[in-house]
Coordinates of C-alpha atoms in Angstrom, one line a residue:
Chain A
M1 CA -11.8 -26.8 34.3
S2 CA -11.8 -24.2 31.6
L3 CA -8.9 -24.2 28.8
K4 CA -7.3 -21.2 30.8
E5 CA -6.4 -23.5 33.4
I6 CA -5.7 -26.6 31.4
I7 CA -3.6 -25.1 28.9
P8 CA -0.9 -23.4 31.6
Q9 CA -1.0 -26.9 33.4
K10 CA -0.3 -29.2 30.3
L11 CA 2.7 -26.7 29.4
K12 CA 3.9 -26.7 32.8
E13 CA 3.9 -30.8 33.0
K14 CA 5.4 -30.9 29.6
F15 CA 8.3 -28.4 30.0
Q16 CA 9.2 -28.5 33.6
N17 CA 12.5 -26.5 33.3
T18 CA 10.8 -23.6 31.4
E19 CA 9.3 -20.5 33.3
F20 CA 5.8 -19.5 31.8
E21 CA 4.5 -16.2 32.6
I22 CA 0.8 -16.3 32.6
S23 CA -1.7 -13.6 32.5
V24 CA -5.5 -13.3 31.9
Y25 CA -6.7 -10.0 30.9
R26 CA -10.3 -9.3 29.5
D27 CA -10.6 -12.9 29.4
E28 CA -7.9 -13.8 27.1
L29 CA -5.0 -16.0 27.9
T30 CA -1.2 -14.9 27.5
I31 CA 1.6 -16.9 28.1
K32 CA 5.1 -15.3 28.0
F33 CA 8.2 -17.8 28.0
D34 CA 11.9 -17.8 26.8
Q35 CA 12.4 -17.5 23.0
K36 CA 14.7 -20.7 22.9
N37 CA 11.3 -23.0 23.6
I38 CA 9.2 -21.1 21.0
L39 CA 9.4 -24.1 18.5
K40 CA 8.8 -26.7 20.9
V41 CA 6.1 -25.1 22.5
C42 CA 4.2 -24.1 19.2
E43 CA 4.6 -27.9 18.3
F44 CA 3.2 -29.0 21.5
L45 CA 0.2 -26.7 21.2
K46 CA -0.5 -27.5 17.7
L47 CA -0.2 -31.2 17.9
E48 CA -1.7 -32.2 21.4
P49 CA -5.0 -33.7 20.8
E50 CA -7.0 -31.8 23.2
L51 CA -5.8 -28.3 22.3
E52 CA -5.2 -28.5 18.4
F53 CA -4.0 -24.8 17.8
L54 CA -4.0 -25.3 14.2
L55 CA -4.5 -21.5 13.0
C56 CA -1.5 -19.0 13.4
E57 CA -3.6 -16.0 13.1
D58 CA -1.1 -13.1 13.5
I59 CA 2.5 -12.6 14.3
T60 CA 3.7 -9.1 15.0
A61 CA 6.3 -7.4 17.4
V62 CA 6.4 -4.8 20.0
D63 CA 8.9 -2.3 20.4
W64 CA 9.9 -1.3 24.0
A65 CA 12.6 1.2 22.7
K66 CA 14.7 1.4 25.8
R67 CA 14.3 -1.8 27.4
K68 CA 17.1 -4.2 27.5
N69 CA 15.1 -7.1 25.6
R70 CA 14.1 -4.4 23.1
F71 CA 11.6 -6.5 20.9
T72 CA 8.8 -9.0 22.1
V73 CA 7.5 -11.1 19.4
V74 CA 3.6 -11.7 19.4
Y75 CA 1.8 -14.9 18.2
H76 CA -1.9 -15.1 18.1
L77 CA -3.2 -18.6 18.0
F78 CA -6.7 -20.1 17.4
S79 CA -8.0 -23.3 18.3
L80 CA -10.8 -24.4 15.7
K81 CA -11.7 -27.3 17.8
N82 CA -12.4 -25.4 21.1
N83 CA -13.1 -22.1 19.7
F84 CA -10.4 -20.6 21.9
R85 CA -7.9 -17.9 21.6
L86 CA -4.4 -17.9 22.8
R87 CA -1.7 -15.2 22.8
L88 CA 2.0 -16.2 23.2
K89 CA 4.9 -13.9 23.6
A90 CA 8.7 -14.1 23.5
D91 CA 11.6 -11.7 23.8
A92 CA 13.8 -11.8 20.6
A93 CA 17.2 -12.8 21.3
E94 CA 19.8 -10.0 21.1
S95 CA 23.3 -10.6 19.8
E96 CA 26.1 -8.2 19.2
S97 CA 28.0 -8.5 16.1
S98 CA 32.0 -7.7 15.9
T99 CA 31.2 -4.2 14.2
G100 CA 28.9 -3.3 17.3
E101 CA 25.6 -3.9 15.5
I102 CA 23.0 -5.5 17.5
K103 CA 20.8 -8.1 15.7
W104 CA 17.6 -9.3 17.1
S105 CA 16.4 -12.9 16.2
I106 CA 13.9 -15.6 17.2
D107 CA 13.2 -19.1 15.8
S108 CA 10.7 -19.0 12.7
V109 CA 7.6 -21.2 13.1
T110 CA 7.2 -21.6 9.6
S111 CA 8.0 -25.4 9.9
I112 CA 4.7 -25.7 11.8
W113 CA 2.2 -23.2 10.5
Q114 CA 2.8 -22.4 6.7
A115 CA 0.7 -19.1 7.3
A116 CA 3.6 -17.9 9.5
N117 CA 5.8 -17.2 6.5
W118 CA 4.2 -13.8 5.4
Q119 CA 3.3 -12.8 9.0
E120 CA 7.1 -13.1 9.7
R121 CA 8.2 -11.4 6.7
E122 CA 6.0 -8.4 7.8
A123 CA 7.5 -8.2 11.2
Y124 CA 11.0 -8.4 9.7
D125 CA 10.3 -5.5 7.5
M126 CA 8.7 -3.4 9.9
Y127 CA 10.9 -4.1 13.0
G128 CA 14.1 -5.9 11.5
I129 CA 13.7 -9.2 13.7
Y130 CA 15.5 -11.8 12.0
F131 CA 13.5 -15.1 11.9
N132 CA 16.1 -18.0 11.8
N133 CA 15.5 -20.7 9.3
H134 CA 12.8 -19.1 7.6
P135 CA 12.6 -19.8 3.9
D136 CA 12.1 -16.6 2.4
L137 CA 13.0 -13.6 4.4
R138 CA 12.5 -10.7 2.2
R139 CA 10.8 -7.3 2.6
M140 CA 7.0 -7.4 2.6
Y141 CA 5.7 -3.7 1.9
M142 CA 8.7 -1.7 1.5
P143 CA 11.0 -1.8 -1.4
E144 CA 13.7 -4.2 -1.4
E145 CA 16.5 -1.7 -1.3
F146 CA 14.8 0.2 1.6
E147 CA 17.5 0.3 4.4
Y148 CA 15.4 1.0 7.6
Y149 CA 12.8 -0.4 9.6
P150 CA 9.6 1.7 9.8
L151 CA 7.8 0.8 12.9
R152 CA 10.8 1.1 15.2
K153 CA 10.6 3.8 17.9
D154 CA 13.4 5.8 16.7
F155 CA 12.2 6.0 13.2
P156 CA 11.0 9.2 12.4
L157 CA 7.2 9.7 11.3
M158 CA 7.9 11.4 8.0
G159 CA 10.7 8.7 7.0
I160 CA 14.5 9.7 6.1
P161 CA 14.5 12.0 3.2
G162 CA 15.7 10.2 0.0
S163 CA 15.6 6.8 1.5
L164 CA 12.7 6.1 -0.8
S165 CA 13.2 6.9 -4.5
L166 CA 10.7 8.7 -6.7
P167 CA 10.6 8.7 -10.5
N168 CA 12.0 11.6 -12.6
K169 CA 9.7 14.3 -13.3
Chain B
M1 CA -20.1 40.8 -48.9
G2 CA -17.6 38.3 -47.4
L3 CA -17.1 34.4 -47.9
E4 CA -19.0 33.8 -44.6
S5 CA -22.3 35.7 -45.5
Q6 CA -22.3 33.8 -48.9
L7 CA -21.7 30.3 -47.4
K8 CA -24.0 30.7 -44.6
E9 CA -27.2 30.0 -46.8
H10 CA -25.6 26.7 -47.7
G11 CA -25.1 25.5 -44.1
F12 CA -21.2 26.3 -43.9
F13 CA -19.3 28.3 -41.7
T14 CA -15.6 29.2 -41.6
T15 CA -12.9 28.4 -38.7
T16 CA -9.5 27.5 -38.1
V17 CA -8.1 23.9 -38.1
D18 CA -6.7 24.6 -34.5
A19 CA -10.2 25.5 -33.4
V20 CA -11.8 22.3 -34.8
V21 CA -9.1 20.0 -33.4
A22 CA -9.3 21.5 -30.0
W23 CA -13.1 21.4 -30.0
S24 CA -13.3 17.6 -31.0
R25 CA -10.4 17.0 -28.5
K26 CA -12.0 18.3 -25.8
N27 CA -15.2 16.7 -26.1
S28 CA -13.8 13.3 -26.2
V29 CA -11.4 13.0 -23.6
W30 CA -10.8 9.2 -23.0
P31 CA -9.6 9.0 -19.1
M32 CA -7.2 6.2 -17.9
P33 CA -8.9 5.4 -14.5
M34 CA -5.8 5.1 -12.0
G35 CA -8.1 3.9 -9.3
I36 CA -5.6 3.2 -6.4
S37 CA -7.8 3.7 -3.2
C38 CA -11.3 4.9 -2.0
C39 CA -11.5 7.7 -4.5
A40 CA -11.9 5.3 -7.2
I41 CA -15.4 4.4 -6.0
E42 CA -16.4 8.0 -6.6
M43 CA -14.8 7.9 -9.9
M44 CA -17.0 4.9 -10.8
A45 CA -19.9 6.6 -9.5
A46 CA -19.3 9.5 -11.9
G47 CA -19.5 6.7 -14.7
D48 CA -23.2 5.7 -13.5
P49 CA -26.4 6.6 -14.8
R50 CA -27.0 9.3 -11.8
Y51 CA -24.0 11.4 -12.7
D52 CA -23.4 10.0 -16.0
I53 CA -19.8 11.1 -17.2
A54 CA -20.7 10.1 -20.5
R55 CA -22.7 13.7 -21.0
F56 CA -19.2 15.1 -21.4
G57 CA -18.1 12.7 -23.7
S58 CA -15.6 10.7 -21.2
E59 CA -17.6 7.6 -20.9
V60 CA -14.8 5.5 -22.6
M61 CA -12.5 4.6 -19.6
R62 CA -9.7 2.6 -21.1
F63 CA -7.9 0.1 -19.1
T64 CA -4.7 0.8 -21.4
P65 CA -2.8 3.8 -21.1
R66 CA -2.0 3.7 -24.7
Q67 CA -5.7 4.6 -25.7
C68 CA -6.1 7.5 -23.1
D69 CA -5.5 11.3 -23.0
L70 CA -6.5 12.0 -19.5
M71 CA -5.2 10.2 -16.4
I72 CA -7.5 10.5 -13.3
V73 CA -5.3 9.6 -10.3
A74 CA -7.8 8.5 -7.8
G75 CA -6.2 7.3 -4.5
T76 CA -3.3 7.3 -2.1
V77 CA 0.1 7.1 -4.1
T78 CA 2.7 5.5 -2.1
Y79 CA 6.6 5.4 -2.8
K80 CA 6.2 1.9 -4.0
M81 CA 3.5 2.8 -6.4
S82 CA 4.9 6.0 -7.7
H83 CA 7.1 4.3 -10.2
V84 CA 4.1 2.2 -11.7
V85 CA 2.0 5.6 -11.9
R86 CA 4.8 7.2 -13.6
K87 CA 5.3 4.4 -16.0
I88 CA 1.7 4.3 -17.1
Y89 CA 1.7 7.9 -17.6
D90 CA 4.9 7.5 -19.8
Q91 CA 3.0 5.0 -21.9
M92 CA 0.1 7.4 -22.5
P93 CA 0.3 9.1 -26.1
D94 CA 1.0 12.9 -26.3
P95 CA -1.1 15.3 -25.7
K96 CA -2.2 14.2 -22.2
W97 CA -3.5 15.6 -19.0
V98 CA -3.7 14.8 -15.4
I99 CA -6.3 15.2 -12.5
A100 CA -5.1 14.7 -8.9
M101 CA -8.3 13.5 -7.6
G102 CA -8.7 13.9 -3.7
A103 CA -6.5 15.3 -0.8
C104 CA -4.2 12.2 -0.6
T105 CA -3.0 12.6 -4.4
S106 CA -2.9 16.2 -4.2
S107 CA -1.0 16.6 -0.7
G108 CA -0.8 13.2 1.0
G109 CA -3.9 14.2 2.6
M110 CA -4.4 12.4 5.9
Y111 CA -1.4 10.1 5.3
R112 CA 1.2 12.2 6.7
S113 CA 3.6 9.3 6.8
Y114 CA 6.9 7.9 5.5
S115 CA 5.5 5.7 2.7
V116 CA 3.2 8.1 1.2
V117 CA 4.1 10.7 -1.5
Q118 CA 3.0 14.0 -0.3
G119 CA 1.5 15.3 -3.6
I120 CA 1.9 13.6 -6.9
D121 CA 3.1 16.6 -8.6
Q122 CA 6.5 15.5 -7.1
F123 CA 6.8 13.4 -10.1
L124 CA 4.0 14.1 -12.4
P125 CA 2.8 17.4 -14.0
V126 CA -0.8 17.9 -12.6
D127 CA -3.5 19.9 -14.5
V128 CA -6.3 19.9 -12.1
Y129 CA -6.0 19.3 -8.2
L130 CA -9.3 18.4 -7.0
A131 CA -10.2 18.8 -3.3
G132 CA -12.4 16.5 -1.1
C133 CA -11.8 13.1 0.7
P134 CA -13.0 11.7 -1.4
P135 CA -14.4 14.2 -3.9
R136 CA -18.2 13.8 -5.0
P137 CA -18.8 12.6 -8.3
D138 CA -20.2 15.8 -9.5
N139 CA -16.9 17.5 -8.2
L140 CA -15.0 15.1 -10.5
L141 CA -17.1 16.1 -13.4
H142 CA -16.4 19.8 -12.5
A143 CA -12.6 18.9 -12.9
L144 CA -13.3 17.3 -16.1
I145 CA -15.0 20.4 -17.3
M146 CA -11.9 22.5 -16.1
I147 CA -9.5 20.3 -18.4
Q148 CA -12.1 20.6 -21.1
E149 CA -11.7 24.3 -20.9
K150 CA -8.1 24.0 -20.9
I151 CA -7.8 21.5 -23.8
G152 CA -10.3 24.0 -25.7
K153 CA -7.8 26.8 -25.5
T154 CA -4.9 24.7 -26.9
K155 CA -3.4 25.0 -30.5
A156 CA -1.7 22.4 -32.5
A157 CA 1.6 24.6 -32.2
D158 CA 1.4 24.0 -28.4
F159 CA 2.3 20.4 -28.7
K160 CA 5.5 21.0 -30.7
N161 CA 8.0 20.8 -28.1
I162 CA 6.6 18.5 -25.9
R163 CA 8.6 16.4 -23.8
R164 CA 8.9 12.6 -25.0
P165 CA 9.3 10.1 -21.9
E166 CA 13.0 8.8 -22.7
L167 CA 13.2 5.3 -24.0
N168 CA 15.6 3.9 -21.5
I169 CA 13.2 4.9 -18.5
I170 CA 10.8 2.5 -19.8
Q171 CA 13.5 -0.2 -20.7
N172 CA 15.3 0.0 -17.5
N173 CA 12.2 -0.3 -15.3

């Protein structure tokens, strides 16, 4: 049995109350599940002796614009032991504040992989997804005083005039 | 029988102070290599033995702005980087000149995007715009020759009312 079958099977045994959407595309395994379980699932994938996903290669996000759960956070993991890549997906939780502003958030996995620190900062900078319990959630690329999230679908390509400062001539 | 014809036999000639100063200044332009991205590779190639920027007296690429009089802005300038470029330019002693090397610095180039300044002339006085993506080293030499021609025409009086950087700009940043 290959890892493509072993991993879903192990996850289903361990987390019996959780739904896992499993898909294989171009020989790559993708698992989608509820964001509440992100910490537990990641910890399991890292610590399970047979799997050992020690390397968190990338964390990014997808903006679905008009969908109800607007943002999906994507994790790319790699197992050095098995030479196997795994993709995890989870929709960020939506919550509306009393002023009507919608905030998207998901638990940070920095406690599991230190490498997630900058990856999550990048996703926060570009999409405005808040990572709960992140040790240092600051902007990564854009200036700190910048007020927008440039990779969102509703952000204009040429930016918002006056939002980025230039030196005096 | 003027002064010139008398002195000629002894190896002298007459000229103006302005002409001597401009001549010496233009043949010893010290560039500040503001290499930000791929254009910097071509700028480095301009310094190698094949193209040899030393032939034009500009081989002394100083990495401190305080010893330079020509800034070669070679690469994509983002809004975040623009403050750094300006701060370095402000530290260069007067008189000073700027080459906008390549499409990105001149107009934003292929980066028609929210993060890239669409032409550094929005915050710097540019003397020569250099086309190409990236421009060849000999193209950079051509820009340098144009700068030299420009410097050769200057007089000391031209720099009388030069704009000094305001001190608070440097302190606040």
